[in-house]
Amino acid sequence: MKKSKIFWGYAVLALVIYAVVQALITTGTIDMYYKNMLITMCINIMLAVSLHIVIGITGQFSIGHAGFLAVGAYISAIITTKLMLPFPLAIFLGALAAAVAGLIVGMPTLRLKGDYLAIATLGFAEIIRIVFLNTDYVGGAAGMQVKYLSTWTYAFVGVVLTILVIANFTNSRHGRACISIREDEIAADAMGINTTYYKVVAFAIGSFFAGLAGAIFAHNFYIIQPTTFGFLKSFDILIYVVLGGLGSLSGSVIAAIFLTVVSTYLANFPETRMIIYSLVLIFVMLYRPTGLMGTKEITHLFKFGKKGGTK
Amino acid sequence: MEWIQQLVNGISLGSIYALIALGYTMVYGIIKLINFAHGDVFMIGAFIGFYAIAKWELGFFPALLLAMVVCAIFGVLIERIAYKRLRNATRIAALITAIGVSLLIEYTTIFFRGAQPAAYPEVFKNRTLDILGVQISSTSILILSVAVVLMILLQFIVHKTKIGKAMRAVSHDADAARLMGINVDNTISATFAIGSALAGAAGVIFGVYYTKIDPLMGVIPGVKAFIAAVLGGIGIIPGAMVGGMLLGVVESMVSALGYSLWRDAAAFVILILILIFRPSGIFGKNAREKV
């Protein structure tokens, strides 16, 4: 099949999913509870995919993704609630602010490797959180009231946009450079790839879409608080990517959908949920260190032996 | 005078960080793994101390000893069950497992006893000593002396005993050490035992000093102890001590200046500055990665 045909196939699939769910919402078959779950699912998919480009594609171990989520959430909330500007603009500016934060964080820290990078990104995420905690303009520790503006349409468009951009980036020349960095940074450097440049680009794109998710996240609840964006949120996002497979976009999406459903049903037992999550992390890492899907995509399962199939 | 008082407070706090940092640095030196669960061993130590003092009515020193022994066993168990299989795994896999173990310990503790904090019983009458106009609490002095004694003990173990020699050999080159007849697995377990015992001791004195403990108390001191280890140069034992003390003093100073809410941020800023400008730490030497 030609690439453009595959693209239009996915586009039609996306439209069909959107239309069916929208129809179910308007007819009232999907009530508020499930609608909320669907929006949460979309937010988690965006977060998973935006972290996937950093960890799965570029191989940079960032565990401070909640920081960028926080930037997107707070900036967009300020724009709609304090400045009374329209929601789409708030989403865009929130995402942009997160991307800028990603650039600021990424440029110095991405010279670091492995463990050091992990701990530095964790540190930056905490600094971002502490800044919001100490800013009275956004309510400090008590949090900030936000208008309820997120709808299924916004969430779904956000997901499609995130997947579209990140999938295209991965398949482009830049994406391949990022993959080469994941495989062997020193070899990639020796081949003339500007590793720092590609790492920062991937990081900024990841932050942008984390900010986009943050904007929708903030307007899906009535209040945002700094405590929401702590270590645990970052680890939640990390587990989507890890479980799905380090390097598999469809894996991250599936893991995000699956774990959203699981955690919704375990919402009344938060300790049990975290115990299950941590056991899953440990067992997956011990027995299948590349995640459940590895670097394979779901489409690879359907075309054995053909071009671009299983390696 | 107030500055000197803050300095003393900072050093007491710093000695707790230093004790935890020693475990991090030893484990990192030997298997190149950030043991995220180390902060939770510290928490377990604090709880063992709490139950020993409040429920079983032991004195401070027996409680301290008990916490150290239990934590040592616990540390070895973590290593044998979760980390041993990961010796040849990728760094990311090891790090994610460590995060998983950390979350598992935290939430299993919450599952069994709830997330509410516990108030540590008072073990010593807290007197305030007046030394040349500086008010120093007796608990600060106690913490500092316990920490110093343990650090001297550690220096003795690492430099004078057979197992210390083995630890140094394995951290230098595990394969060569194995060829020389050193049991690498046992040495790694010993490292975990010693590091965890120190974290357990830190947990008990943390409880006595701050009088409040809870199942998630290990997260922030754990990360700060890691920062202390990086600050001093990870893998270097005196570096962890100096890094811990330095971090404690900086935090106290930031608080004294009236920015106590920014205390945690200050620690992370130090971490990032150190990582960017001197990634090998204060005492570290720069080593180029070979292809």
Coordinates of C-alpha atoms in Angstrom, one line a residue:
Chain A
M1 CA 0.0 0.0 0.0
K2 CA 1.2 3.5 -0.7
K3 CA 1.9 5.7 2.3
S4 CA -0.8 8.2 1.4
K5 CA -3.4 5.5 1.3
I6 CA -2.5 4.3 4.8
F7 CA -2.7 7.9 6.0
W8 CA -6.2 8.4 4.6
G9 CA -7.2 5.0 6.1
Y10 CA -6.2 6.2 9.5
A11 CA -7.9 9.6 9.0
V12 CA -11.2 7.8 8.1
L13 CA -10.8 5.5 11.2
A14 CA -10.2 8.6 13.4
L15 CA -13.3 10.3 12.0
V16 CA -15.4 7.2 12.4
I17 CA -14.3 6.8 16.1
Y18 CA -15.0 10.5 16.7
A19 CA -18.4 10.5 15.0
V20 CA -19.6 7.3 16.8
V21 CA -18.5 8.6 20.3
Q22 CA -19.9 12.1 19.6
A23 CA -23.2 10.5 18.5
L24 CA -23.3 8.4 21.6
I25 CA -22.7 11.5 23.8
T26 CA -25.4 13.6 22.1
T27 CA -27.9 10.8 22.4
G28 CA -27.0 10.3 26.1
T29 CA -25.9 6.7 25.8
I30 CA -22.5 7.7 27.3
D31 CA -23.2 9.5 30.5
M32 CA -21.0 12.0 32.3
Y33 CA -19.0 9.4 34.1
Y34 CA -17.9 7.6 31.0
K35 CA -17.5 10.8 29.1
N36 CA -15.1 12.0 31.8
M37 CA -13.3 8.7 31.5
L38 CA -12.9 9.1 27.8
I39 CA -11.5 12.6 28.2
T40 CA -9.1 11.3 30.8
M41 CA -8.1 8.6 28.4
C42 CA -7.4 11.1 25.7
I43 CA -5.3 13.2 28.1
N44 CA -3.3 10.1 29.1
I45 CA -2.8 9.1 25.5
M46 CA -1.4 12.5 24.7
L47 CA 0.9 12.3 27.7
A48 CA 2.1 8.8 26.9
V49 CA 2.8 9.7 23.3
S50 CA 4.6 12.9 24.2
L51 CA 6.8 11.0 26.6
H52 CA 7.3 8.2 24.1
I53 CA 9.1 10.6 21.7
V54 CA 11.6 11.4 24.5
I55 CA 12.1 8.0 26.0
G56 CA 11.0 5.6 23.3
I57 CA 12.4 7.3 20.2
T58 CA 15.3 9.4 21.4
G59 CA 16.2 7.2 24.4
Q60 CA 16.5 10.0 26.8
F61 CA 15.3 9.0 30.2
S62 CA 13.2 11.8 31.5
I63 CA 11.1 11.4 34.6
G64 CA 9.9 14.9 35.0
H65 CA 7.1 15.0 32.5
A66 CA 4.6 16.2 35.0
G67 CA 6.4 19.5 35.1
F68 CA 5.5 20.3 31.5
L69 CA 2.0 19.1 32.1
A70 CA 1.9 21.6 35.0
V71 CA 3.2 24.4 32.8
G72 CA 0.5 23.7 30.2
A73 CA -2.2 23.5 32.8
Y74 CA -1.4 26.6 34.7
I75 CA -0.6 28.9 31.7
S76 CA -3.8 27.9 29.9
A77 CA -5.8 28.3 33.1
I78 CA -4.4 31.8 33.6
I79 CA -5.4 32.7 30.0
T80 CA -9.0 31.5 30.2
T81 CA -9.7 32.3 33.9
K82 CA -7.7 35.4 34.6
L83 CA -7.4 37.0 31.1
M84 CA -10.8 35.7 29.8
L85 CA -9.4 34.8 26.4
P86 CA -10.9 31.9 24.3
F87 CA -10.1 28.3 25.1
P88 CA -8.4 27.3 21.8
L89 CA -5.9 30.2 22.2
A90 CA -5.3 29.0 25.8
I91 CA -4.5 25.5 24.6
F92 CA -2.1 26.7 22.0
L93 CA -0.3 29.2 24.4
G94 CA -0.2 26.6 27.2
A95 CA 1.4 24.1 24.8
L96 CA 3.8 26.7 23.5
A97 CA 4.8 27.7 27.1
A98 CA 5.5 24.1 27.9
A99 CA 7.6 23.8 24.7
V100 CA 9.6 26.8 25.8
A101 CA 10.0 25.3 29.3
G102 CA 11.1 22.1 27.5
L103 CA 13.8 24.1 25.6
I104 CA 15.0 25.8 28.8
V105 CA 15.2 22.5 30.6
G106 CA 16.5 20.5 27.7
M107 CA 19.4 22.7 26.6
P108 CA 21.5 22.4 29.7
T109 CA 20.4 18.9 30.9
L110 CA 20.4 17.0 27.7
R111 CA 24.2 17.0 27.8
L112 CA 23.8 14.6 30.6
K113 CA 23.3 10.9 30.2
G114 CA 21.2 8.1 31.6
D115 CA 20.7 8.3 35.4
Y116 CA 22.0 11.8 35.7
L117 CA 19.5 13.0 33.1
A118 CA 16.7 11.2 34.9
I119 CA 17.5 12.9 38.2
A120 CA 18.0 16.3 36.6
T121 CA 14.6 16.2 34.8
L122 CA 13.0 15.1 38.1
G123 CA 14.7 18.1 39.7
F124 CA 13.4 20.5 37.1
A125 CA 9.9 19.2 37.4
E126 CA 10.1 19.7 41.2
I127 CA 11.4 23.3 40.7
I128 CA 8.5 24.0 38.3
R129 CA 6.1 22.7 40.9
I130 CA 7.6 24.7 43.7
V131 CA 7.5 27.8 41.6
F132 CA 3.7 27.4 41.1
L133 CA 3.4 26.5 44.8
N134 CA 4.9 29.8 45.8
T135 CA 3.1 32.0 43.3
D136 CA 0.1 33.6 44.9
Y137 CA -1.2 34.7 41.5
V138 CA -2.2 31.1 40.8
G139 CA -3.4 30.4 44.3
G140 CA -0.3 28.8 45.8
A141 CA -0.9 25.5 47.6
A142 CA -4.6 25.9 47.7
G143 CA -4.8 25.7 43.9
M144 CA -6.6 27.6 41.2
Q145 CA -10.2 27.6 40.1
V146 CA -10.6 26.7 36.4
K147 CA -13.6 26.9 34.1
Y148 CA -14.9 23.6 32.8
L149 CA -14.3 23.9 29.1
S150 CA -12.8 20.6 27.9
T151 CA -15.1 18.6 25.7
W152 CA -14.7 15.3 23.9
T153 CA -14.0 17.2 20.7
Y154 CA -11.1 19.1 22.1
A155 CA -9.6 16.0 23.7
F156 CA -10.0 13.9 20.5
V157 CA -8.6 16.6 18.2
G158 CA -5.7 16.9 20.7
V159 CA -5.0 13.1 20.5
V160 CA -5.1 13.0 16.7
L161 CA -2.9 16.0 16.4
T162 CA -0.4 14.5 18.9
I163 CA -0.2 11.2 17.2
L164 CA -0.1 12.7 13.7
V165 CA 2.8 15.0 14.5
I166 CA 4.8 12.5 16.5
A167 CA 4.3 9.6 14.0
N168 CA 5.3 11.9 11.2
F169 CA 8.3 13.2 13.1
T170 CA 9.4 9.6 13.9
N171 CA 9.3 8.6 10.2
S172 CA 11.1 11.7 9.0
R173 CA 14.9 12.2 8.7
H174 CA 14.9 13.9 12.1
G175 CA 13.1 11.0 13.7
R176 CA 15.6 8.5 12.3
A177 CA 18.4 10.7 13.7
C178 CA 16.7 10.5 17.1
I179 CA 16.4 6.7 16.8
S180 CA 20.1 6.5 16.0
I181 CA 20.8 8.4 19.2
R182 CA 18.7 5.9 21.1
E183 CA 20.6 3.0 19.6
D184 CA 24.1 4.3 20.2
E185 CA 24.7 7.9 21.0
I186 CA 28.5 7.8 20.5
A187 CA 28.1 6.1 17.1
A188 CA 25.5 8.5 16.1
D189 CA 27.7 11.4 17.0
A190 CA 30.6 9.8 15.0
M191 CA 28.3 9.6 12.0
G192 CA 27.9 13.3 12.1
I193 CA 24.6 13.6 13.8
N194 CA 24.2 16.7 15.9
T195 CA 23.0 14.7 19.0
T196 CA 22.3 17.7 21.3
Y197 CA 20.2 19.4 18.6
Y198 CA 18.0 16.3 18.0
K199 CA 17.7 15.6 21.7
V200 CA 16.5 19.1 22.4
V201 CA 14.1 19.1 19.4
A202 CA 12.5 15.8 20.5
F203 CA 12.4 17.1 24.1
A204 CA 10.7 20.3 23.0
I205 CA 8.1 18.5 20.9
G206 CA 7.4 16.1 23.8
S207 CA 7.0 19.1 26.1
F208 CA 4.7 20.9 23.7
F209 CA 2.2 18.0 23.6
A210 CA 2.5 17.5 27.3
G211 CA 1.5 21.1 27.6
L212 CA -1.4 20.5 25.2
A213 CA -2.5 17.7 27.4
G214 CA -2.1 19.9 30.5
A215 CA -4.4 22.6 29.0
I216 CA -7.2 20.0 28.5
F217 CA -6.4 18.4 31.8
A218 CA -6.8 21.7 33.7
H219 CA -10.1 22.5 32.0
N220 CA -11.5 19.1 32.7
F221 CA -11.5 19.6 36.5
Y222 CA -12.7 22.5 38.4
I223 CA -9.4 23.1 40.2
I224 CA -5.7 22.5 39.7
Q225 CA -3.2 22.2 42.6
P226 CA 0.5 21.9 42.6
T227 CA 0.4 18.6 44.4
T228 CA -1.3 17.0 41.3
F229 CA 1.9 17.5 39.4
G230 CA 4.4 15.7 41.7
F231 CA 6.6 12.7 41.2
L232 CA 3.7 10.3 41.1
K233 CA 2.2 12.0 38.1
S234 CA 5.5 11.6 36.3
F235 CA 5.7 8.0 37.2
D236 CA 2.1 7.4 36.0
I237 CA 3.1 8.7 32.6
L238 CA 6.3 6.7 32.7
I239 CA 4.4 3.5 33.3
Y240 CA 2.3 4.0 30.1
V241 CA 5.5 4.2 28.0
V242 CA 7.3 1.4 29.8
L243 CA 4.4 -1.0 29.8
G244 CA 3.5 -0.3 26.1
G245 CA 7.1 -0.8 25.0
L246 CA 10.0 1.5 24.9
G247 CA 9.9 2.7 21.3
S248 CA 6.3 1.6 20.3
L249 CA 3.9 4.4 19.6
S250 CA 0.8 2.1 19.4
G251 CA 2.1 0.4 22.5
S252 CA 2.0 3.6 24.5
V253 CA -1.5 4.4 23.2
I254 CA -2.8 0.9 24.1
A255 CA -1.1 1.0 27.6
A256 CA -2.6 4.4 28.2
I257 CA -6.1 3.3 27.3
F258 CA -5.8 0.1 29.3
L259 CA -4.3 1.7 32.4
T260 CA -6.9 4.5 32.4
V261 CA -9.7 1.9 32.5
V262 CA -7.9 -0.1 35.2
S263 CA -7.2 3.0 37.4
T264 CA -10.8 4.3 37.0
Y265 CA -12.1 1.1 38.4
L266 CA -9.5 1.2 41.2
A267 CA -10.1 4.8 42.0
N268 CA -11.6 3.9 45.3
F269 CA -8.5 1.8 46.2
P270 CA -5.6 4.2 45.5
E271 CA -3.1 2.1 47.5
T272 CA -4.0 -1.1 45.7
R273 CA -3.7 0.7 42.4
M274 CA -0.2 1.9 43.2
I275 CA 0.8 -1.6 44.4
I276 CA -0.4 -3.1 41.2
Y277 CA 1.4 -0.4 39.1
S278 CA 4.7 -0.9 40.9
L279 CA 4.5 -4.7 40.6
V280 CA 3.7 -4.3 36.9
L281 CA 6.8 -2.0 36.5
I282 CA 9.0 -4.5 38.3
F283 CA 7.8 -7.6 36.5
V284 CA 7.8 -6.1 33.1
M285 CA 11.4 -4.8 33.6
L286 CA 12.6 -8.2 35.0
Y287 CA 11.1 -10.4 32.4
R288 CA 10.6 -8.1 29.4
P289 CA 12.9 -5.1 29.7
T290 CA 11.8 -3.5 26.5
G291 CA 8.1 -3.3 27.5
L292 CA 5.3 -5.5 26.3
M293 CA 5.4 -4.4 22.6
G294 CA 9.2 -3.8 22.4
T295 CA 9.8 -1.4 19.5
K296 CA 7.1 -3.1 17.4
E297 CA 3.9 -1.3 16.3
I298 CA 0.5 -2.9 16.4
T299 CA 0.4 -2.7 12.6
H300 CA 3.4 -5.0 12.4
L301 CA 1.3 -7.8 13.7
F302 CA -0.8 -7.8 10.6
K303 CA 1.8 -7.8 7.8
F304 CA 4.4 -10.6 8.4
G305 CA 7.2 -10.7 5.9
K306 CA 6.2 -7.6 4.0
K307 CA 8.1 -4.4 3.7
G308 CA 8.4 -2.7 7.0
G309 CA 7.2 -5.8 8.8
T310 CA 8.7 -7.6 11.8
K311 CA 12.4 -7.3 12.1
Chain B
M1 CA 25.0 34.2 66.7
E2 CA 21.8 33.2 65.0
W3 CA 23.9 32.2 62.0
I4 CA 25.9 29.8 64.1
Q5 CA 22.7 28.3 65.4
Q6 CA 21.5 27.8 61.9
L7 CA 24.8 26.3 61.0
V8 CA 24.5 23.8 63.8
N9 CA 20.9 22.9 62.7
G10 CA 22.1 22.6 59.1
I11 CA 24.9 20.2 60.2
S12 CA 22.5 18.0 62.1
L13 CA 20.1 17.8 59.2
G14 CA 23.0 17.4 56.9
S15 CA 24.3 14.4 58.9
I16 CA 21.0 12.6 58.3
Y17 CA 21.4 13.3 54.5
A18 CA 25.0 12.2 54.7
L19 CA 24.0 8.8 56.3
I20 CA 21.5 8.1 53.6
A21 CA 23.8 9.4 50.9
L22 CA 26.5 6.9 52.0
G23 CA 24.2 4.0 51.0
Y24 CA 23.4 5.6 47.7
T25 CA 27.0 6.3 46.9
M26 CA 28.2 2.8 47.9
V27 CA 25.6 1.0 45.9
Y28 CA 26.2 3.3 42.9
G29 CA 29.9 2.8 43.2
I30 CA 29.5 -1.0 43.1
I31 CA 26.7 -1.7 40.6
K32 CA 26.1 1.7 38.9
L33 CA 22.4 1.8 40.0
I34 CA 20.5 4.7 41.5
N35 CA 18.7 2.7 44.2
F36 CA 15.5 4.7 44.4
A37 CA 14.2 2.4 47.1
H38 CA 16.9 3.6 49.4
G39 CA 14.8 6.5 50.7
D40 CA 12.1 3.9 51.5
V41 CA 14.6 1.8 53.5
F42 CA 15.1 5.0 55.5
M43 CA 11.4 5.2 56.0
I44 CA 11.2 1.5 57.2
G45 CA 14.0 2.2 59.6
A46 CA 12.1 5.1 61.1
F47 CA 9.0 3.0 61.5
I48 CA 11.0 0.1 63.1
G49 CA 12.5 2.6 65.5
F50 CA 9.0 4.0 66.2
Y51 CA 7.5 0.6 67.0
A52 CA 10.6 -0.4 69.1
I53 CA 10.4 2.7 71.2
A54 CA 6.7 3.3 71.5
K55 CA 5.2 -0.2 71.5
W56 CA 8.0 -2.5 72.7
E57 CA 9.4 0.1 75.1
L58 CA 13.0 -0.3 74.1
G59 CA 15.6 2.5 74.7
F60 CA 17.0 4.7 72.0
F61 CA 20.2 2.7 71.4
P62 CA 18.6 -0.8 71.3
A63 CA 15.9 0.6 68.9
L64 CA 18.6 2.1 66.7
L65 CA 20.4 -1.2 66.6
L66 CA 17.3 -3.1 65.8
A67 CA 16.3 -0.7 63.0
M68 CA 19.8 -1.0 61.5
V69 CA 19.7 -4.9 61.6
V70 CA 16.2 -5.1 60.1
C71 CA 17.0 -2.6 57.4
A72 CA 20.2 -4.4 56.6
I73 CA 18.2 -7.6 56.0
F74 CA 15.6 -5.7 54.1
G75 CA 18.2 -4.1 51.9
V76 CA 19.8 -7.5 51.0
L77 CA 16.3 -8.9 50.2
I78 CA 15.6 -6.0 47.8
E79 CA 18.9 -6.6 46.1
R80 CA 18.5 -10.4 45.9
I81 CA 14.9 -10.3 44.7
A82 CA 14.7 -7.3 42.4
Y83 CA 18.1 -6.1 41.4
K84 CA 20.2 -9.2 41.0
R85 CA 18.6 -10.2 37.7
L86 CA 19.3 -6.8 36.4
R87 CA 23.1 -6.9 36.6
N88 CA 23.5 -7.0 32.8
A89 CA 20.3 -5.1 31.9
T90 CA 20.1 -1.6 30.4
R91 CA 20.4 1.4 32.7
I92 CA 16.8 2.4 32.0
A93 CA 15.5 -1.0 32.9
A94 CA 17.4 -0.9 36.2
L95 CA 16.2 2.6 37.0
I96 CA 12.6 1.8 36.3
T97 CA 12.8 -1.3 38.5
A98 CA 14.2 0.8 41.3
I99 CA 11.3 3.2 40.9
G100 CA 8.9 0.3 41.0
V101 CA 10.5 -1.2 44.1
S102 CA 10.3 2.3 45.8
L103 CA 6.6 2.7 45.0
L104 CA 5.9 -0.9 46.1
I105 CA 7.5 -0.3 49.5
E106 CA 5.7 3.0 50.0
Y107 CA 2.2 1.8 49.1
T108 CA 2.5 -1.6 50.8
T109 CA 3.3 0.3 54.0
I110 CA 0.3 2.6 53.4
F111 CA -1.9 -0.4 52.6
F112 CA -1.1 -2.0 56.0
R113 CA -1.0 0.9 58.3
G114 CA -2.6 3.8 56.5
A115 CA -1.0 7.1 55.3
Q116 CA -1.5 9.0 58.5
P117 CA 1.6 10.2 60.2
A118 CA 2.8 8.9 63.5
A119 CA 4.2 11.0 66.3
Y120 CA 7.6 9.8 67.5
P121 CA 7.9 9.4 71.3
E122 CA 10.3 11.5 73.1
V123 CA 13.4 9.4 74.0
F124 CA 15.5 12.1 75.6
K125 CA 14.7 15.1 77.6
N126 CA 15.5 17.8 75.1
R127 CA 17.7 20.3 76.9
T128 CA 19.2 23.4 75.4
L129 CA 22.8 23.8 75.9
D130 CA 24.2 27.3 75.9
I131 CA 27.7 27.3 74.4
L132 CA 29.2 30.8 74.1
G133 CA 25.7 32.3 73.5
V134 CA 24.7 29.8 70.9
Q135 CA 21.6 27.8 71.8
I136 CA 22.1 24.1 70.7
S137 CA 19.6 21.4 71.5
S138 CA 20.9 18.2 72.9
T139 CA 19.1 16.2 70.2
S140 CA 21.2 18.0 67.6
I141 CA 24.4 17.0 69.4
L142 CA 23.1 13.4 69.7
I143 CA 22.3 13.2 66.0
L144 CA 25.6 14.5 65.1
S145 CA 27.5 12.2 67.3
V146 CA 25.6 9.1 66.2
A147 CA 26.2 10.1 62.6
V148 CA 29.9 10.7 63.2
V149 CA 30.4 7.4 65.0
L150 CA 28.7 5.5 62.2
M151 CA 30.8 7.2 59.6
I152 CA 34.0 6.5 61.4
L153 CA 32.8 2.9 61.7
L154 CA 32.1 2.8 58.0
Q155 CA 35.5 4.2 57.1
F156 CA 37.0 1.5 59.3
I157 CA 35.0 -1.3 57.6
V158 CA 35.8 0.0 54.1
H159 CA 39.5 0.5 54.6
K160 CA 40.6 -2.0 57.3
T161 CA 38.5 -5.1 56.8
K162 CA 38.5 -7.9 54.3
I163 CA 35.0 -7.2 53.1
G164 CA 35.9 -3.5 52.7
K165 CA 38.8 -4.5 50.5
A166 CA 36.5 -6.7 48.5
M167 CA 34.0 -3.9 48.1
R168 CA 36.7 -1.6 46.8
A169 CA 37.9 -4.2 44.4
V170 CA 34.5 -5.0 43.0
S171 CA 33.6 -1.3 42.6
H172 CA 36.9 -0.9 40.7
D173 CA 36.4 -3.8 38.3
A174 CA 33.9 -6.5 39.1
D175 CA 35.2 -9.0 36.5
A176 CA 38.8 -8.7 37.6
A177 CA 37.7 -9.1 41.2
R178 CA 35.9 -12.3 40.3
L179 CA 39.0 -13.6 38.7
M180 CA 40.9 -12.8 41.9
G181 CA 38.6 -15.1 43.8
I182 CA 36.3 -12.5 45.3
N183 CA 32.6 -13.6 45.7
V184 CA 31.1 -10.6 43.8
D185 CA 27.5 -11.5 44.8
N186 CA 28.2 -11.6 48.5
T187 CA 30.2 -8.4 48.3
I188 CA 27.3 -6.6 46.6
S189 CA 24.9 -8.0 49.2
A190 CA 27.2 -6.8 52.0
T191 CA 27.3 -3.3 50.4
F192 CA 23.5 -3.2 50.3
A193 CA 23.4 -4.4 54.0
I194 CA 25.8 -1.7 55.2
G195 CA 24.2 1.0 53.2
S196 CA 20.7 0.0 54.3
A197 CA 21.8 -0.2 57.9
L198 CA 23.0 3.4 57.7
A199 CA 19.7 4.5 56.1
G200 CA 17.9 2.7 59.0
A201 CA 19.9 4.5 61.6
A202 CA 19.2 7.8 59.7
G203 CA 15.5 7.0 59.8
V204 CA 15.5 6.6 63.6
I205 CA 17.4 9.8 64.3
F206 CA 15.2 11.6 61.8
G207 CA 12.2 10.5 63.8
V208 CA 13.7 11.6 67.1
Y209 CA 14.7 15.0 65.6
Y210 CA 11.5 15.8 63.6
T211 CA 9.1 13.8 65.9
K212 CA 6.8 13.0 62.9
I213 CA 7.1 10.2 60.4
D214 CA 4.8 8.9 57.6
P215 CA 5.0 6.3 54.9
L216 CA 6.0 8.8 52.2
M217 CA 8.7 10.5 54.3
G218 CA 11.5 8.8 52.4
V219 CA 10.8 10.4 49.0
I220 CA 12.2 13.9 49.6
P221 CA 15.2 12.9 51.9
G222 CA 15.9 10.1 49.5
V223 CA 16.2 12.5 46.5
K224 CA 18.1 15.0 48.6
A225 CA 20.6 12.3 49.8
F226 CA 21.1 11.4 46.1
I227 CA 21.8 15.1 45.4
A228 CA 24.3 15.0 48.3
A229 CA 26.0 12.0 46.8
V230 CA 26.2 13.7 43.4
L231 CA 27.4 16.9 45.0
G232 CA 30.3 15.1 46.7
G233 CA 31.1 12.9 43.7
I234 CA 29.0 9.7 43.3
G235 CA 30.9 6.6 44.4
I236 CA 33.2 8.5 46.8
I237 CA 32.5 7.9 50.5
P238 CA 34.0 11.1 52.0
G239 CA 32.2 13.0 49.2
A240 CA 28.8 11.8 50.4
M241 CA 29.5 13.0 53.9
V242 CA 30.7 16.4 52.8
G243 CA 27.9 16.7 50.2
G244 CA 25.3 15.8 52.8
M245 CA 26.6 18.3 55.4
L246 CA 26.9 21.0 52.7
L247 CA 23.3 20.4 51.5
G248 CA 22.0 20.5 55.1
V249 CA 23.8 23.8 55.8
V250 CA 22.6 25.4 52.5
E251 CA 19.0 24.4 53.3
S252 CA 19.2 25.8 56.8
M253 CA 20.6 29.1 55.4
V254 CA 17.9 29.3 52.8
S255 CA 15.3 28.9 55.6
A256 CA 17.1 31.4 57.8
L257 CA 16.9 34.0 55.0
G258 CA 13.1 33.6 55.1
Y259 CA 12.6 31.4 52.0
S260 CA 11.8 28.2 53.8
L261 CA 9.2 27.3 51.1
W262 CA 12.0 27.4 48.5
R263 CA 14.2 25.0 50.4
D264 CA 13.6 22.0 48.3
A265 CA 14.0 24.1 45.1
A266 CA 17.4 25.2 46.4
A267 CA 18.5 21.6 46.6
F268 CA 17.4 20.9 43.1
V269 CA 19.1 24.0 41.8
I270 CA 22.3 22.9 43.4
L271 CA 21.9 19.5 41.8
I272 CA 21.4 20.9 38.3
L273 CA 24.3 23.4 38.6
I274 CA 26.6 20.6 39.8
L275 CA 25.5 18.3 37.0
I276 CA 26.0 21.0 34.4
F277 CA 29.3 22.4 35.6
R278 CA 31.0 19.5 37.4
P279 CA 29.2 16.3 36.8
S280 CA 31.7 14.3 38.7
G281 CA 31.1 16.2 41.9
I282 CA 33.4 18.1 44.2
F283 CA 35.8 15.2 44.8
G284 CA 35.4 13.3 41.5
K285 CA 37.8 13.1 38.7
N286 CA 36.7 13.4 35.1
A287 CA 36.7 10.2 33.2
R288 CA 36.1 10.1 29.5
E289 CA 33.8 7.4 28.2
K290 CA 35.6 5.0 26.0
V291 CA 34.0 3.7 22.8

